[in-house]
Amino acid sequence: MRVLLVEDDPMIGDSLRKGLRLEGFTVDWVEDGRAAELALETTDYALVLLDLGLPKKDGLSVLRGWRQREVTVPVLVLTARDAVPERVEGLDSGADDYLVKPFDLSELLARMRALARRRAGRAHDRIEWGALRLDLLSRAVDYRGRPVALSGREFTLLRALAEAPGAVLSREQLEERLYGWGEEVESNAIEVHVHNLRRKLNPQLIRTLRGVGYRLENLD
Ligand code: CA
């Protein structure tokens, strides 16, 4: 899941980026409102974590601009302003949820999971596709009732395919989900992860559509 983190406080931004990466998220971090707007124009995010007090353009103005342009990306507001009118204004401006600083990473993660569930129309944190089961909370995978150990990137790739079952995702789309800015991507990285997933799960589970992309097959 690729997340845009908009936070001008270097300590909070750095610790959030580190914490979220450890949890398997791909995180791009920007430190002002204009950079946030630019990032969203060029990259597809599953979620935005938005501070309100920002240089160049404040968070509420950025958020209102997105909603006016029908940008539907889920936005979780991170605010130091623990006043009811501020929270109401944030939600009325198009925020999906908010957290008041300081907060625990565990609560942020729980709220991010809740938004992802709502977005995907899921009532729980599991994805089932044929004999494949992904537990998004524990990042555990089993196939035909057998637990399968995957690396972080393999899980993220499999999750991306399983969240769009039957759809074809291009190599570029998958790279975007797996790697943030400034992260080195080997030209054959996606092929290598797909190869490993096939080996660990089932050789036929992920189909390559030459020149188009990859699709998760329902074999069972
Ligand atoms: Ca701030």
PDB file of C-alpha atoms and ligand atoms in Angstrom:
ATOM      1  CA  MET A   1       0.000   0.000   0.000  1.00  0.00           C
ATOM      2  CA  ARG A   2       1.560   3.303  -1.078  1.00  0.00           C
ATOM      3  CA  VAL A   3       0.959   6.188   1.299  1.00  0.00           C
ATOM      4  CA  LEU A   4       1.621   9.915   0.968  1.00  0.00           C
ATOM      5  CA  LEU A   5       2.781  11.424   4.260  1.00  0.00           C
ATOM      6  CA  VAL A   6       2.425  15.213   4.463  1.00  0.00           C
ATOM      7  CA  GLU A   7       4.149  16.478   7.597  1.00  0.00           C
ATOM      8  CA  ASP A   8       6.484  19.452   8.120  1.00  0.00           C
ATOM      9  CA  ASP A   9       7.742  18.434  11.559  1.00  0.00           C
ATOM     10  CA  PRO A  10      10.992  16.558  10.770  1.00  0.00           C
ATOM     11  CA  MET A  11      10.905  14.417  13.928  1.00  0.00           C
ATOM     12  CA  ILE A  12       7.305  13.295  13.472  1.00  0.00           C
ATOM     13  CA  GLY A  13       7.737  12.832   9.720  1.00  0.00           C
ATOM     14  CA  ASP A  14      10.884  10.773  10.049  1.00  0.00           C
ATOM     15  CA  SER A  15       9.544   8.507  12.795  1.00  0.00           C
ATOM     16  CA  LEU A  16       6.237   7.983  10.977  1.00  0.00           C
ATOM     17  CA  ARG A  17       7.994   7.120   7.742  1.00  0.00           C
ATOM     18  CA  LYS A  18      10.257   4.629   9.513  1.00  0.00           C
ATOM     19  CA  GLY A  19       7.406   3.092  11.502  1.00  0.00           C
ATOM     20  CA  LEU A  20       5.146   2.715   8.473  1.00  0.00           C
ATOM     21  CA  ARG A  21       7.923   1.213   6.358  1.00  0.00           C
ATOM     22  CA  LEU A  22       8.550  -1.386   9.039  1.00  0.00           C
ATOM     23  CA  GLU A  23       4.856  -2.274   8.764  1.00  0.00           C
ATOM     24  CA  GLY A  24       5.288  -2.879   5.034  1.00  0.00           C
ATOM     25  CA  PHE A  25       3.913   0.380   3.641  1.00  0.00           C
ATOM     26  CA  THR A  26       5.535   2.226   0.764  1.00  0.00           C
ATOM     27  CA  VAL A  27       5.822   5.805   2.031  1.00  0.00           C
ATOM     28  CA  ASP A  28       6.541   9.069   0.222  1.00  0.00           C
ATOM     29  CA  TRP A  29       7.084  11.974   2.595  1.00  0.00           C
ATOM     30  CA  VAL A  30       6.585  15.635   1.627  1.00  0.00           C
ATOM     31  CA  GLU A  31       6.861  18.632   3.929  1.00  0.00           C
ATOM     32  CA  ASP A  32       4.588  21.330   2.503  1.00  0.00           C
ATOM     33  CA  GLY A  33       1.150  21.756   0.951  1.00  0.00           C
ATOM     34  CA  ARG A  34       2.347  22.481  -2.582  1.00  0.00           C
ATOM     35  CA  ALA A  35       4.557  19.387  -2.634  1.00  0.00           C
ATOM     36  CA  ALA A  36       1.546  17.358  -1.478  1.00  0.00           C
ATOM     37  CA  GLU A  37      -0.523  18.631  -4.410  1.00  0.00           C
ATOM     38  CA  LEU A  38       2.262  17.848  -6.851  1.00  0.00           C
ATOM     39  CA  ALA A  39       2.768  14.346  -5.431  1.00  0.00           C
ATOM     40  CA  LEU A  40      -0.897  13.485  -5.823  1.00  0.00           C
ATOM     41  CA  GLU A  41      -0.895  14.692  -9.427  1.00  0.00           C
ATOM     42  CA  THR A  42       1.907  12.345 -10.370  1.00  0.00           C
ATOM     43  CA  THR A  43       1.444   9.274  -8.180  1.00  0.00           C
ATOM     44  CA  ASP A  44      -1.411   6.982  -7.260  1.00  0.00           C
ATOM     45  CA  TYR A  45      -1.809   6.671  -3.464  1.00  0.00           C
ATOM     46  CA  ALA A  46      -4.011   4.372  -1.416  1.00  0.00           C
ATOM     47  CA  LEU A  47      -4.085   6.892   1.428  1.00  0.00           C
ATOM     48  CA  VAL A  48      -2.885  10.369   2.429  1.00  0.00           C
ATOM     49  CA  LEU A  49      -1.791  11.251   5.966  1.00  0.00           C
ATOM     50  CA  LEU A  50      -2.213  15.016   6.115  1.00  0.00           C
ATOM     51  CA  ASP A  51      -0.935  17.436   8.727  1.00  0.00           C
ATOM     52  CA  LEU A  52      -2.952  20.689   8.817  1.00  0.00           C
ATOM     53  CA  GLY A  53      -0.372  23.312   9.796  1.00  0.00           C
ATOM     54  CA  LEU A  54       1.916  23.260   6.732  1.00  0.00           C
ATOM     55  CA  PRO A  55       4.190  25.747   4.971  1.00  0.00           C
ATOM     56  CA  LYS A  56       3.291  27.165   1.528  1.00  0.00           C
ATOM     57  CA  LYS A  57      -0.312  25.924   1.648  1.00  0.00           C
ATOM     58  CA  ASP A  58      -2.193  24.710   4.713  1.00  0.00           C
ATOM     59  CA  GLY A  59      -3.610  21.215   4.900  1.00  0.00           C
ATOM     60  CA  LEU A  60      -7.289  22.201   4.866  1.00  0.00           C
ATOM     61  CA  SER A  61      -6.847  24.254   1.665  1.00  0.00           C
ATOM     62  CA  VAL A  62      -5.019  21.354   0.027  1.00  0.00           C
ATOM     63  CA  LEU A  63      -7.772  18.952   1.063  1.00  0.00           C
ATOM     64  CA  ARG A  64     -10.587  21.245  -0.137  1.00  0.00           C
ATOM     65  CA  GLY A  65      -8.813  21.623  -3.486  1.00  0.00           C
ATOM     66  CA  TRP A  66      -8.645  17.847  -3.937  1.00  0.00           C
ATOM     67  CA  ARG A  67     -12.283  17.336  -3.058  1.00  0.00           C
ATOM     68  CA  GLN A  68     -13.376  20.167  -5.376  1.00  0.00           C
ATOM     69  CA  ARG A  69     -11.542  18.381  -8.174  1.00  0.00           C
ATOM     70  CA  GLU A  70     -13.288  15.105  -7.232  1.00  0.00           C
ATOM     71  CA  VAL A  71     -10.076  13.498  -5.993  1.00  0.00           C
ATOM     72  CA  THR A  72     -11.405  10.652  -3.860  1.00  0.00           C
ATOM     73  CA  VAL A  73      -8.220   9.375  -2.192  1.00  0.00           C
ATOM     74  CA  PRO A  74      -8.872   8.625   1.519  1.00  0.00           C
ATOM     75  CA  VAL A  75      -7.370  11.330   3.743  1.00  0.00           C
ATOM     76  CA  LEU A  76      -6.532  10.889   7.391  1.00  0.00           C
ATOM     77  CA  VAL A  77      -5.834  14.234   9.041  1.00  0.00           C
ATOM     78  CA  LEU A  78      -3.074  14.439  11.638  1.00  0.00           C
ATOM     79  CA  THR A  79      -3.753  17.473  13.755  1.00  0.00           C
ATOM     80  CA  ALA A  80      -2.386  19.151  16.839  1.00  0.00           C
ATOM     81  CA  ARG A  81      -5.579  21.180  17.067  1.00  0.00           C
ATOM     82  CA  ASP A  82      -7.713  19.291  19.510  1.00  0.00           C
ATOM     83  CA  ALA A  83     -10.717  21.570  19.296  1.00  0.00           C
ATOM     84  CA  VAL A  84     -14.158  20.380  18.220  1.00  0.00           C
ATOM     85  CA  PRO A  85     -14.688  23.140  15.577  1.00  0.00           C
ATOM     86  CA  GLU A  86     -11.341  22.287  13.935  1.00  0.00           C
ATOM     87  CA  ARG A  87     -12.168  18.599  13.768  1.00  0.00           C
ATOM     88  CA  VAL A  88     -15.628  19.298  12.382  1.00  0.00           C
ATOM     89  CA  GLU A  89     -14.119  21.623   9.779  1.00  0.00           C
ATOM     90  CA  GLY A  90     -11.592  18.979   8.782  1.00  0.00           C
ATOM     91  CA  LEU A  91     -14.223  16.286   8.337  1.00  0.00           C
ATOM     92  CA  ASP A  92     -16.539  18.685   6.513  1.00  0.00           C
ATOM     93  CA  SER A  93     -13.662  19.601   4.189  1.00  0.00           C
ATOM     94  CA  GLY A  94     -13.446  16.007   3.044  1.00  0.00           C
ATOM     95  CA  ALA A  95     -11.248  14.211   5.576  1.00  0.00           C
ATOM     96  CA  ASP A  96     -12.188  10.574   6.155  1.00  0.00           C
ATOM     97  CA  ASP A  97     -10.786  10.436   9.660  1.00  0.00           C
ATOM     98  CA  TYR A  98      -8.423  12.338  11.942  1.00  0.00           C
ATOM     99  CA  LEU A  99      -5.967  11.721  14.745  1.00  0.00           C
ATOM    100  CA  VAL A 100      -4.908  14.263  17.357  1.00  0.00           C
ATOM    101  CA  LYS A 101      -1.150  14.488  18.030  1.00  0.00           C
ATOM    102  CA  PRO A 102       0.527  12.961  19.869  1.00  0.00           C
ATOM    103  CA  PHE A 103      -0.826   9.536  18.948  1.00  0.00           C
ATOM    104  CA  ASP A 104       0.354   5.933  19.081  1.00  0.00           C
ATOM    105  CA  LEU A 105       1.539   4.302  15.865  1.00  0.00           C
ATOM    106  CA  SER A 106      -0.728   1.363  16.743  1.00  0.00           C
ATOM    107  CA  GLU A 107      -3.806   3.611  16.650  1.00  0.00           C
ATOM    108  CA  LEU A 108      -2.727   5.190  13.366  1.00  0.00           C
ATOM    109  CA  LEU A 109      -2.268   1.705  11.858  1.00  0.00           C
ATOM    110  CA  ALA A 110      -5.705   0.614  13.066  1.00  0.00           C
ATOM    111  CA  ARG A 111      -7.329   3.702  11.516  1.00  0.00           C
ATOM    112  CA  MET A 112      -5.424   3.131   8.256  1.00  0.00           C
ATOM    113  CA  ARG A 113      -6.679  -0.460   8.157  1.00  0.00           C
ATOM    114  CA  ALA A 114     -10.225   0.723   8.801  1.00  0.00           C
ATOM    115  CA  LEU A 115     -10.016   3.194   5.894  1.00  0.00           C
ATOM    116  CA  ALA A 116      -8.544   0.528   3.599  1.00  0.00           C
ATOM    117  CA  ARG A 117     -11.398  -1.861   4.522  1.00  0.00           C
ATOM    118  CA  ARG A 118     -14.042   0.768   3.893  1.00  0.00           C
ATOM    119  CA  ARG A 119     -12.422   1.718   0.606  1.00  0.00           C
ATOM    120  CA  ALA A 120     -12.368  -1.897  -0.557  1.00  0.00           C
ATOM    121  CA  GLY A 121     -15.862  -2.592   0.800  1.00  0.00           C
ATOM    122  CA  ARG A 122     -14.495  -5.267   3.146  1.00  0.00           C
ATOM    123  CA  ALA A 123     -15.893  -5.933   6.607  1.00  0.00           C
ATOM    124  CA  HIS A 124     -12.655  -7.505   7.869  1.00  0.00           C
ATOM    125  CA  ASP A 125      -8.892  -7.589   7.273  1.00  0.00           C
ATOM    126  CA  ARG A 126      -8.790 -10.745   5.163  1.00  0.00           C
ATOM    127  CA  ILE A 127      -8.730 -11.276   1.433  1.00  0.00           C
ATOM    128  CA  GLU A 128      -9.808 -14.643   0.075  1.00  0.00           C
ATOM    129  CA  TRP A 129      -9.401 -15.630  -3.544  1.00  0.00           C
ATOM    130  CA  GLY A 130      -9.910 -19.270  -4.377  1.00  0.00           C
ATOM    131  CA  ALA A 131      -7.604 -21.276  -2.105  1.00  0.00           C
ATOM    132  CA  LEU A 132      -5.539 -18.194  -1.281  1.00  0.00           C
ATOM    133  CA  ARG A 133      -5.989 -16.328   1.995  1.00  0.00           C
ATOM    134  CA  LEU A 134      -4.228 -13.133   3.029  1.00  0.00           C
ATOM    135  CA  ASP A 135      -4.480 -11.781   6.543  1.00  0.00           C
ATOM    136  CA  LEU A 136      -3.738  -8.069   6.161  1.00  0.00           C
ATOM    137  CA  LEU A 137      -3.296  -7.523   9.878  1.00  0.00           C
ATOM    138  CA  SER A 138      -0.693 -10.208  10.584  1.00  0.00           C
ATOM    139  CA  ARG A 139       0.539 -10.293   6.956  1.00  0.00           C
ATOM    140  CA  ALA A 140       0.153 -14.070   7.018  1.00  0.00           C
ATOM    141  CA  VAL A 141      -0.633 -15.985   3.851  1.00  0.00           C
ATOM    142  CA  ASP A 142      -1.939 -19.461   3.364  1.00  0.00           C
ATOM    143  CA  TYR A 143      -2.630 -21.424   0.242  1.00  0.00           C
ATOM    144  CA  ARG A 144      -4.757 -24.575   0.244  1.00  0.00           C
ATOM    145  CA  GLY A 145      -4.661 -24.434   4.056  1.00  0.00           C
ATOM    146  CA  ARG A 146      -0.859 -24.373   4.186  1.00  0.00           C
ATOM    147  CA  PRO A 147       1.000 -21.355   5.632  1.00  0.00           C
ATOM    148  CA  VAL A 148       3.400 -19.733   3.171  1.00  0.00           C
ATOM    149  CA  ALA A 149       6.298 -17.513   4.265  1.00  0.00           C
ATOM    150  CA  LEU A 150       6.677 -14.447   2.040  1.00  0.00           C
ATOM    151  CA  SER A 151       9.061 -11.493   2.100  1.00  0.00           C
ATOM    152  CA  GLY A 152       7.604  -8.021   2.681  1.00  0.00           C
ATOM    153  CA  ARG A 153       7.710  -7.101  -1.010  1.00  0.00           C
ATOM    154  CA  GLU A 154       6.266 -10.456  -2.074  1.00  0.00           C
ATOM    155  CA  PHE A 155       3.357  -9.912   0.303  1.00  0.00           C
ATOM    156  CA  THR A 156       2.777  -6.371  -0.974  1.00  0.00           C
ATOM    157  CA  LEU A 157       2.796  -7.565  -4.585  1.00  0.00           C
ATOM    158  CA  LEU A 158       0.444 -10.450  -3.865  1.00  0.00           C
ATOM    159  CA  ARG A 159      -1.855  -8.130  -1.927  1.00  0.00           C
ATOM    160  CA  ALA A 160      -1.964  -5.657  -4.842  1.00  0.00           C
ATOM    161  CA  LEU A 161      -3.018  -8.461  -7.210  1.00  0.00           C
ATOM    162  CA  ALA A 162      -5.481  -9.955  -4.712  1.00  0.00           C
ATOM    163  CA  GLU A 163      -7.145  -6.594  -4.127  1.00  0.00           C
ATOM    164  CA  ALA A 164      -7.955  -6.409  -7.824  1.00  0.00           C
ATOM    165  CA  PRO A 165      -8.774 -10.063  -8.530  1.00  0.00           C
ATOM    166  CA  GLY A 166      -9.195 -10.830 -12.184  1.00  0.00           C
ATOM    167  CA  ALA A 167      -7.765  -7.428 -13.191  1.00  0.00           C
ATOM    168  CA  VAL A 168      -4.461  -7.004 -14.987  1.00  0.00           C
ATOM    169  CA  LEU A 169      -1.847  -4.834 -13.261  1.00  0.00           C
ATOM    170  CA  SER A 170       1.064  -3.580 -15.312  1.00  0.00           C
ATOM    171  CA  ARG A 171       4.661  -3.844 -14.186  1.00  0.00           C
ATOM    172  CA  GLU A 172       4.701  -0.049 -13.730  1.00  0.00           C
ATOM    173  CA  GLN A 173       1.607  -0.161 -11.501  1.00  0.00           C
ATOM    174  CA  LEU A 174       3.165  -2.876  -9.364  1.00  0.00           C
ATOM    175  CA  GLU A 175       6.474  -1.012  -9.107  1.00  0.00           C
ATOM    176  CA  GLU A 176       4.536   2.047  -7.956  1.00  0.00           C
ATOM    177  CA  ARG A 177       2.928   0.046  -5.153  1.00  0.00           C
ATOM    178  CA  LEU A 178       6.181  -1.533  -4.035  1.00  0.00           C
ATOM    179  CA  TYR A 179       8.727   1.248  -4.226  1.00  0.00           C
ATOM    180  CA  GLY A 180       8.702   4.833  -2.947  1.00  0.00           C
ATOM    181  CA  TRP A 181      10.672   7.763  -4.320  1.00  0.00           C
ATOM    182  CA  GLY A 182      14.406   7.363  -4.189  1.00  0.00           C
ATOM    183  CA  GLU A 183      14.203   3.606  -3.723  1.00  0.00           C
ATOM    184  CA  GLU A 184      16.342   1.737  -6.211  1.00  0.00           C
ATOM    185  CA  VAL A 185      14.238  -0.547  -8.441  1.00  0.00           C
ATOM    186  CA  GLU A 186      16.053  -3.224 -10.394  1.00  0.00           C
ATOM    187  CA  SER A 187      14.603  -3.455 -13.906  1.00  0.00           C
ATOM    188  CA  ASN A 188      13.563  -7.087 -13.354  1.00  0.00           C
ATOM    189  CA  ALA A 189      12.438  -6.684  -9.709  1.00  0.00           C
ATOM    190  CA  ILE A 190       8.762  -7.423 -10.359  1.00  0.00           C
ATOM    191  CA  GLU A 191       9.623 -10.491 -12.486  1.00  0.00           C
ATOM    192  CA  VAL A 192      11.799 -11.806  -9.652  1.00  0.00           C
ATOM    193  CA  HIS A 193       9.045 -11.347  -7.031  1.00  0.00           C
ATOM    194  CA  VAL A 194       6.475 -12.962  -9.327  1.00  0.00           C
ATOM    195  CA  HIS A 195       8.829 -15.870  -9.950  1.00  0.00           C
ATOM    196  CA  ASN A 196       9.247 -16.372  -6.181  1.00  0.00           C
ATOM    197  CA  LEU A 197       5.506 -16.156  -5.554  1.00  0.00           C
ATOM    198  CA  ARG A 198       4.833 -18.785  -8.204  1.00  0.00           C
ATOM    199  CA  ARG A 199       7.472 -21.041  -6.695  1.00  0.00           C
ATOM    200  CA  LYS A 200       6.091 -20.663  -3.166  1.00  0.00           C
ATOM    201  CA  LEU A 201       2.381 -20.787  -4.031  1.00  0.00           C
ATOM    202  CA  ASN A 202       1.529 -22.294  -7.384  1.00  0.00           C
ATOM    203  CA  PRO A 203       3.236 -21.908 -10.776  1.00  0.00           C
ATOM    204  CA  GLN A 204      -0.096 -21.074 -12.431  1.00  0.00           C
ATOM    205  CA  LEU A 205      -1.471 -18.665  -9.832  1.00  0.00           C
ATOM    206  CA  ILE A 206      -0.055 -15.480 -11.381  1.00  0.00           C
ATOM    207  CA  ARG A 207      -0.479 -15.237 -15.109  1.00  0.00           C
ATOM    208  CA  THR A 208       1.776 -13.070 -17.270  1.00  0.00           C
ATOM    209  CA  LEU A 209      -0.009 -11.289 -20.107  1.00  0.00           C
ATOM    210  CA  ARG A 210       2.887 -10.434 -22.327  1.00  0.00           C
ATOM    211  CA  GLY A 211       3.365  -6.690 -22.793  1.00  0.00           C
ATOM    212  CA  VAL A 212       0.342  -5.964 -20.574  1.00  0.00           C
ATOM    213  CA  GLY A 213       0.977  -7.148 -17.039  1.00  0.00           C
ATOM    214  CA  TYR A 214       0.023  -9.717 -14.428  1.00  0.00           C
ATOM    215  CA  ARG A 215      -3.241 -11.210 -13.253  1.00  0.00           C
ATOM    216  CA  LEU A 216      -4.170 -13.416 -10.337  1.00  0.00           C
ATOM    217  CA  GLU A 217      -5.916 -16.560 -11.550  1.00  0.00           C
ATOM    218  CA  ASN A 218      -8.638 -18.376  -9.659  1.00  0.00           C
ATOM    219  CA  LEU A 219      -7.587 -22.010  -9.967  1.00  0.00           C
ATOM    220  CA  ASP A 220      -9.787 -23.551  -7.305  1.00  0.00           C
TER     221      ASP A 220
HETATM  222 CA    CA B   1       2.697  21.071  11.074  1.00  0.00          CA
END
